[in-house]
Amino acid sequence: MMVIILNQQVTDAQKKHVLDTVLEAGATPYPAGPTTVVVPGNHAALTEKLASMPSVVQVVPIKSPYPLASREFHPEDTVIDIRGHIIGGQTPTIMAGPCSVESVEGIVEIAQAVKRLGGHLLRGGAFKPRSSPYSFQGHGEEGLKMMAIAREKTGLPIISEVMEPDKVALVAEYVDILQIGARNMQNYPLLREAGKSMKPVMLKRGLSGTVEEWLMSAEYILAQGNPNVILCERGIRTYEKATRNTMDLNAVPVVKHLSHLPIVVDPSHGVGKAAFVRPMARAGIAAGAHGVIVEIHPNPAKALSDADQTIDFAEFGQMVREVNLISDALSGSEKDHVLMHV
Amino acid sequence: MMVIILNQQVTDAQKKHVLDTVLEAGATPYPAGPTTVVVPGNHAALTEKLASMPSVVQVVPIKSPYPLASREFHPEDTVIDIRGHIIGGQTPTIMAGPCSVESVEGIVEIAQAVKRLGGHLLRGGAFKPRSSPYSFQGHGEEGLKMMAIAREKTGLPIISEVMEPDKVALVAEYVDILQIGARNMQNYPLLREAGKSMKPVMLKRGLSGTVEEWLMSAEYILAQGNPNVILCERGIRTYEKATRNTMDLNAVPVVKHLSHLPIVVDPSHGVGKAAFVRPMARAGIAAGAHGVIVEIHPNPAKALSDADQTIDFAEFGQMVREVNLISDALSGSEKDHVLMHV
Amino acid sequence: MMVIILNQQVTDAQKKHVLDTVLEAGATPYPAGPTTVVVPGNHAALTEKLASMPSVVQVVPIKSPYPLASREFHPEDTVIDIRGHIIGGQTPTIMAGPCSVESVEGIVEIAQAVKRLGGHLLRGGAFKPRSSPYSFQGHGEEGLKMMAIAREKTGLPIISEVMEPDKVALVAEYVDILQIGARNMQNYPLLREAGKSMKPVMLKRGLSGTVEEWLMSAEYILAQGNPNVILCERGIRTYEKATRNTMDLNAVPVVKHLSHLPIVVDPSHGVGKAAFVRPMARAGIAAGAHGVIVEIHPNPAKALSDADQTIDFAEFGQMVREVNLISDALSGSEKDHVLMHV
Amino acid sequence: MMVIILNQQVTDAQKKHVLDTVLEAGATPYPAGPTTVVVPGNHAALTEKLASMPSVVQVVPIKSPYPLASREFHPEDTVIDIRGHIIGGQTPTIMAGPCSVESVEGIVEIAQAVKRLGGHLLRGGAFKPRSSPYSFQGHGEEGLKMMAIAREKTGLPIISEVMEPDKVALVAEYVDILQIGARNMQNYPLLREAGKSMKPVMLKRGLSGTVEEWLMSAEYILAQGNPNVILCERGIRTYEKATRNTMDLNAVPVVKHLSHLPIVVDPSHGVGKAAFVRPMARAGIAAGAHGVIVEIHPNPAKALSDADQTIDFAEFGQMVREVNLISDALSGSEKDHVLMHV
């Protein structure tokens, strides 16, 4: 593959000329944002021709099947600014909130706890994917409105899931980050629409998604010109049933090696039992994750969904402390100096 | 759970009265078609009250989490008539065609071979889910038009995949069976929309879908009042990489025990290598499947996609012969007499 | 790799010369029986030199990591004669018996049923691998004696498991086939000892054994000069818990393509529920397996172990009938003509 | 189940009386060391009778299927003293060494590096389980002698694998800890023999071992009266092939919740790629593991085996520093206060 970088002042005519040149060579150009074009396949002759055009800044040959998501193309870490909070930098991002948004009072109370205890973003389910058509499917737009009120009261940015292409615009109106859930990791029409929205997107790994498939799904979003993708490891499905899922922390250094995109871990879904969320949050940060997303509730036993894996405020506070202790302890260390040399 | 069966002549007022009665008892009614209402939870008192209503034919208590898909509710096999071809009866259904529809001539040639060699339906990909945004995504509506032409020429009903809720109406206009692919097994908005279309739906098992989750996804379709769901086992994802996937034939008798819905197997995706498609088709029928769906091409090496797992016409003809030999051999035998007694 | 075939009249001195020649070339010779030597690595020059020696019949270059088990080295199917019964030919071999041998009367009764209903070998557990140290571990040698009595009364050859190298000689004294269980697929000292015994060995696939690892474990036995290895697919461990294990029938045509060794299937352990044993036995034969091994008991509910997956005599009889119907139906068909051409 | 604790001065006659009493009640007693007897099943009446005997200190009812390994029976953490080094306490244990012992000079050089860089035990393979019968199988006893020399020179205790019951006495003569490898997790004769040796045993989790099976395998060792078992998580087999195995750190807090036995992690095998060993070692400690075991070599590319996953001395030193930073950072925190209350 190759990625063609056009200069910022490229004119429509120049861009058309580039695309036509690619087409004439029998290749297919995929514009990915105003100044980027991806061309699959090997076209050495084309490379030279393109490189000599005045509107072309650079032609980057890429071996990876997910060029825009790869470190080959983009060696530095991607850093995403969400209302002033940085995801992908040195400080771990903490996102927390209920599985389902239940009421205005409830979500505000939780948001205040998240903020007080050191969290940075509020998560909450409004449109809920449920295995049964007869289960509570979330409060939908009403839930998003409640989250927006909680953001107003606390200043915390909000993240919530979107499940279908048609609802992307609606959800994007409310949230700061669109979440794409594990079941939809390969819902390509949804990925495309999320890409077009230009909102930051947190893409969860599917229950049986390989690292490669996951990065290729991220590529669907990036290929729309939306550079702000956050990956989230939330447990894969294995034979082991002592835990709800098997959080695959091995994927954290692997993804950081292959891609520049930030990666966070979700120990609530990853391990699926409240008592094990805190140690697995610690482990995620120690593995190099850029953050943690967890389900919290003032009284987990009464939560409308996911009660077993939801932690209370005290446990959450302790988790934040420990996560920060680990991050601080490692900050002097060249945490990942080897990774890039492999 | 319980399922309330209303009589065919139920009036709107009577139906409203039933729903109100459920609501007053603190339960939630889910209408599933004109004369069926599902009520989750245990409501013994309610059962008696409802049973005495003149518009209520029967109140069926169900333990299964997927009441409409379960044999508890519907003990006899579901049989689906597709333009005169029966799916779910004694004769195995053979569906075959290319991975991707490529041209009118191509699809007509293949359809004629399918018919000549003993197949019953023509499959073909028009909207293709692809891991990479830079891969050929199928000919879309044009592909469906080509399939419709092939149907016209051969009389074979057609089946093709739909990937997003918004396209259900469009695809349903052309096909006889809507296919929902493995990646979308838990795409609930898509399942709902497919249910509403009232077209027969073939629901593939997800790569890491459990039998229970699969049947609950079928329930999403049935809960819209659409009774015509066909299940398709197409291989699950395991540690073993000697085959592309691990076709789980164990699921065939399990599903037949738990559910009345017909089940077919897809050895092309299930095992993923052309040489092993025929023996696995045989095995699927011997396990009790109601049919087989396979990818065929006059020249597999030249197919636009899935070349490795596509068989040619001669191999397909041999497969049909062998599948029929097994089905005939077992027809005298009470194939599944034990299953219902477990 | 290469396999050196010596002529039947090779002298010790000639053989030593061959081995020395290999050693001098910096390679390592592994004698595997009186007239076979395996040499790992690529040694083209050596090939020529060896081929010209009078004691050398042939030097076969092999790409497979399991030369003796591969079809490259041994293109025709291996056929094993057990007291006159042929394993690996056209007729499916039926092995049946209790999970654990319980008493002389019990095992004789079962053996008579096996014979009467069309079975060919009697299986039974004497040394039992149990997850808990506090579970019944089998009757050991007493159990083998009981099986030998049952053989005497019925003429059926017997097969039973051996769990440790030290017990191979003891178990081999009684049985016609040594069984190596799934947990011991990679117990190399045990494999070596079973190889040395020169008894036929049935090697079960491990719960997470790949086809390649399984064939390499078979190679351990073959490398001792023991050519009589039978493979047994008995279910792998996957995420799916609707069945005890996931019997991987895909492995049947794959193994037949890669190896000349006979392969049987064990649907009792493979699917783990009595009601599904019969359809899965049928499926195994339809996939091309050379036989079936199942657990039977006159009263499964009272069996000392594995009650859930044990079938009764009536169900066993029906299974044998159906298995034979399928085998007969396919016998006219060139069942596997494509396999070798892949 | 129940565990009967006898007093330290119990006479043979008294012990016999206890065992007879159990037998008379129709139960089976399993003596596990001089003053412990395990009795499977529910025998309430028996409990009272036994509790009143003068030689009986306590009768502990246990729900767990692995009574001696469970926290129910033994609430405090097990701590094991290996030549003065404590495994299972607050300080992480670091074990390191080559995959295979290659030479005296080599192992001494590595042992000195382990010591200098902060490690506590020397690991090394002498008897090597290899997938192929034609691969280097380790130097056997010679390798153990080399390790013993390295211990002499550095004072580091040594750990090495034993693969068959017959070799337990031999290996135990040399090593301080017997290692039982992943392939042998359910090799019950080996577990029993290792138990009888009374040497500390490190039991690796099988590639498809569940946490429950793993603890039941530990029970086999404990049931011989050997209390010194260390568990080692070394990666399970899943569908994901971006890493060699999937190290399941979720198992760390789960095991610590269920059992009192110390648990260490092996990121070399767990993730299988050198660049990811250090972050996964950090993650293991952060998850609560009592130690780390890794493969190191002065020149990984030249190691006789496992070159891909072996780290060099510099990387090892950095790993030790980071592991200790995390352990120190968390030492003030009540690391696991919640676990015991689940």
Coordinates of C-alpha atoms in Angstrom, one line a residue, chain B residues 90 285-288 324-335, chain C residues 282 321-323 325-326:
Chain B
Q90 CA -37.0 -34.2 5.1
I285 CA -26.4 -33.5 6.8
A286 CA -25.5 -36.7 8.7
A287 CA -25.6 -34.6 11.9
G288 CA -29.2 -33.6 11.0
N324 CA -28.6 -36.9 -1.1
L325 CA -27.2 -40.4 -0.6
I326 CA -26.9 -39.8 3.1
S327 CA -30.2 -38.2 3.4
D328 CA -31.9 -41.1 1.5
A329 CA -30.0 -43.7 3.6
L330 CA -31.2 -42.2 6.8
S331 CA -34.8 -41.5 5.7
G332 CA -36.0 -44.8 6.8
S333 CA -34.4 -44.4 10.1
E334 CA -36.2 -42.5 12.9
K335 CA -33.4 -40.0 12.6
Chain C
R282 CA -23.2 -40.3 12.0
R321 CA -27.4 -49.2 12.1
E322 CA -27.2 -45.5 11.0
V323 CA -23.4 -45.4 10.9
L325 CA -26.2 -47.0 6.4
I326 CA -24.1 -44.0 5.8

